[in-house]
Amino acid sequence: GIDLESMGGGGRSLTGWRHMYSGKVREVYESETDADALLVVASNRVSAFDHILEPEIPGKGELLTTLSRWWFDQLDVPNHIREPEGWDAELPAEVAARSMRVAKLEMFPVECVVRGYLTGSGLKEYEATGTVCGVDLPEGLGDGDRLPEPIFTPAYKAPQGEHDENITFERVVELVGEEPAAALRDLSLHIFNLASERAATRGVILADTKFEFGVDPATGQITLADEVLTSDSSRYWDADLYSNAELPLSERLSSFDKQIVRNWLRENWDGEGTPPALPQETIERTVARYRELLERLAA
Ligand code: ATP
Ligand code: MG
């Protein structure tokens, strides 16, 4: 095909695949031969505070794809991976390692967030209203506190460029219908419980995560899509640090994601204009953190 890289298109040309969509972090392609198939390629891009940062983080796309694939294998729900023998024969190995061949689903416009602990945007909403996405919570909870039980706190998946918006379960019912809404909630809680138990055996806390589901037109089944339980879609904490009351909260809740990047930006950027390029050392520590999570969970 045409070499888009040399045309400044970001290296998007892949034999057998037609580029369809660029997210902040992933590229989505349609198959030129199979109308039911998509290729989702995780880039090495890292985004923080709604900016895509420079330079890329070598290894990130592969590490997150490997983790996502591993989780799909652990879970007992239908997922979107469709990888017949030889599916990646035409792909450069470096791209294949960051790619998943998936069924093209009719996606629900809902981000299925589950929280086992209160922090981040959930904490903010709780402090303002005492609830998260319409779920009543006990009084007196603080940052990092474990919830009495995991809660389903969905968000409306806003069109590209807009912020996702937290919604109540009733709103999910309006958007997708009663039965699908209940299925999305029950599946999300089921997967969260399974994954948290699994992570706990490795000394890792799954604090919260986001799932996306769609319907497979071939089977009519609600199917788990997107990436799953990666450090881009989830907040993982180290259980030993979490339970060490001597440590400051920021260390107890230090997560396995791009927090190193966010911290560096906070200290080195006033938030105006284009963020400065990340130093090599920050990049290396970030990759090491992604790798550590994969090794802790999947080794
Ligand atoms: P953002 O840049 O905010 O992350 P985004 O979520 O649209 O936006 P990506 O996550 O990079 O960007 O892109 C992946 C896209 O592919 C998402 O829109 C996701 O909903 C969609 N997707 C994932 N799996 C499937 C599938 N099996 N069928 C159809 N669409 C899918
Ligand atoms: Mg996304």
PDB file of C-alpha atoms and ligand atoms in Angstrom, residues 20-28 38 40 45 80 102-107 111 157 160-162 164 210 212 224-227, ligand 1:
ATOM      1  CA  MET A  20     -10.538   3.702  10.062  1.00  0.00           C
ATOM      2  CA  TYR A  21     -10.026   5.577  13.304  1.00  0.00           C
ATOM      3  CA  SER A  22      -7.341   7.092  15.538  1.00  0.00           C
ATOM      4  CA  GLY A  23      -7.970   7.258  19.253  1.00  0.00           C
ATOM      5  CA  LYS A  24      -5.599   8.995  21.624  1.00  0.00           C
ATOM      6  CA  VAL A  25      -3.772   5.735  22.188  1.00  0.00           C
ATOM      7  CA  ARG A  26      -4.985   3.198  19.626  1.00  0.00           C
ATOM      8  CA  GLU A  27      -5.495   2.865  15.885  1.00  0.00           C
ATOM      9  CA  VAL A  28      -8.438   0.911  14.522  1.00  0.00           C
ATOM     10  CA  LEU A  38     -11.181  -5.169  12.969  1.00  0.00           C
ATOM     11  CA  VAL A  40      -6.978  -2.711  17.088  1.00  0.00           C
ATOM     12  CA  ARG A  45       1.645   6.918  22.809  1.00  0.00           C
ATOM     13  CA  HIS A  80     -14.062 -10.069  20.897  1.00  0.00           C
ATOM     14  CA  VAL A 102     -11.300  -8.693  16.883  1.00  0.00           C
ATOM     15  CA  ALA A 103     -14.924  -9.095  15.842  1.00  0.00           C
ATOM     16  CA  LYS A 104     -16.503  -5.852  14.714  1.00  0.00           C
ATOM     17  CA  LEU A 105     -19.177  -5.346  17.359  1.00  0.00           C
ATOM     18  CA  GLU A 106     -22.131  -3.014  17.701  1.00  0.00           C
ATOM     19  CA  MET A 107     -20.718  -1.147  20.677  1.00  0.00           C
ATOM     20  CA  GLU A 111     -18.200   2.829  29.649  1.00  0.00           C
ATOM     21  CA  LYS A 157     -19.112   7.390  26.067  1.00  0.00           C
ATOM     22  CA  GLN A 160     -14.375  11.959  20.267  1.00  0.00           C
ATOM     23  CA  GLY A 161     -12.888  15.035  21.871  1.00  0.00           C
ATOM     24  CA  GLU A 162     -15.585  15.366  24.535  1.00  0.00           C
ATOM     25  CA  ASP A 164     -17.190  11.085  29.211  1.00  0.00           C
ATOM     26  CA  LYS A 210     -13.490   0.279  32.901  1.00  0.00           C
ATOM     27  CA  GLU A 212     -16.580  -1.778  27.085  1.00  0.00           C
ATOM     28  CA  LEU A 224     -16.421  -8.022  26.103  1.00  0.00           C
ATOM     29  CA  ALA A 225     -14.483  -5.657  23.831  1.00  0.00           C
ATOM     30  CA  ASP A 226     -11.710  -3.086  23.772  1.00  0.00           C
ATOM     31  CA  GLU A 227      -8.685  -3.590  26.023  1.00  0.00           C
TER      32      GLU A 227
HETATM   33  P1  ATP B   1      -9.823   7.979  23.586  1.00  0.00           P
HETATM   34  O1  ATP B   1      -8.835   8.645  22.721  1.00  0.00           O
HETATM   35  O2  ATP B   1     -10.510   8.908  24.532  1.00  0.00           O
HETATM   36  O3  ATP B   1      -9.335   6.705  24.253  1.00  0.00           O
HETATM   37  P2  ATP B   1     -11.342   6.140  22.129  1.00  0.00           P
HETATM   38  O4  ATP B   1     -11.741   5.317  23.302  1.00  0.00           O
HETATM   39  O5  ATP B   1     -12.362   6.286  21.059  1.00  0.00           O
HETATM   40  O6  ATP B   1     -10.959   7.570  22.561  1.00  0.00           O
HETATM   41  P3  ATP B   1      -9.303   4.209  21.602  1.00  0.00           P
HETATM   42  O7  ATP B   1      -9.660   3.553  22.886  1.00  0.00           O
HETATM   43  O8  ATP B   1      -7.890   4.424  21.266  1.00  0.00           O
HETATM   44  O9  ATP B   1      -9.998   5.603  21.493  1.00  0.00           O
HETATM   45  O10 ATP B   1      -9.929   3.435  20.352  1.00  0.00           O
HETATM   46  C1  ATP B   1     -10.478   2.190  20.378  1.00  0.00           C
HETATM   47  C2  ATP B   1     -11.893   2.294  19.828  1.00  0.00           C
HETATM   48  O11 ATP B   1     -12.324   1.024  19.335  1.00  0.00           O
HETATM   49  C3  ATP B   1     -12.900   2.684  20.901  1.00  0.00           C
HETATM   50  O12 ATP B   1     -13.797   3.615  20.369  1.00  0.00           O
HETATM   51  C4  ATP B   1     -13.623   1.367  21.229  1.00  0.00           C
HETATM   52  O13 ATP B   1     -14.928   1.597  21.673  1.00  0.00           O
HETATM   53  C5  ATP B   1     -13.590   0.689  19.879  1.00  0.00           C
HETATM   54  N1  ATP B   1     -13.649  -0.772  19.922  1.00  0.00           N
HETATM   55  C6  ATP B   1     -12.940  -1.607  20.717  1.00  0.00           C
HETATM   56  N2  ATP B   1     -13.242  -2.895  20.460  1.00  0.00           N
HETATM   57  C7  ATP B   1     -14.172  -2.902  19.459  1.00  0.00           C
HETATM   58  C8  ATP B   1     -14.874  -3.930  18.728  1.00  0.00           C
HETATM   59  N3  ATP B   1     -14.663  -5.218  18.992  1.00  0.00           N
HETATM   60  N4  ATP B   1     -15.760  -3.529  17.786  1.00  0.00           N
HETATM   61  C9  ATP B   1     -15.963  -2.219  17.512  1.00  0.00           C
HETATM   62  N5  ATP B   1     -15.330  -1.197  18.133  1.00  0.00           N
HETATM   63  C10 ATP B   1     -14.438  -1.535  19.105  1.00  0.00           C
END
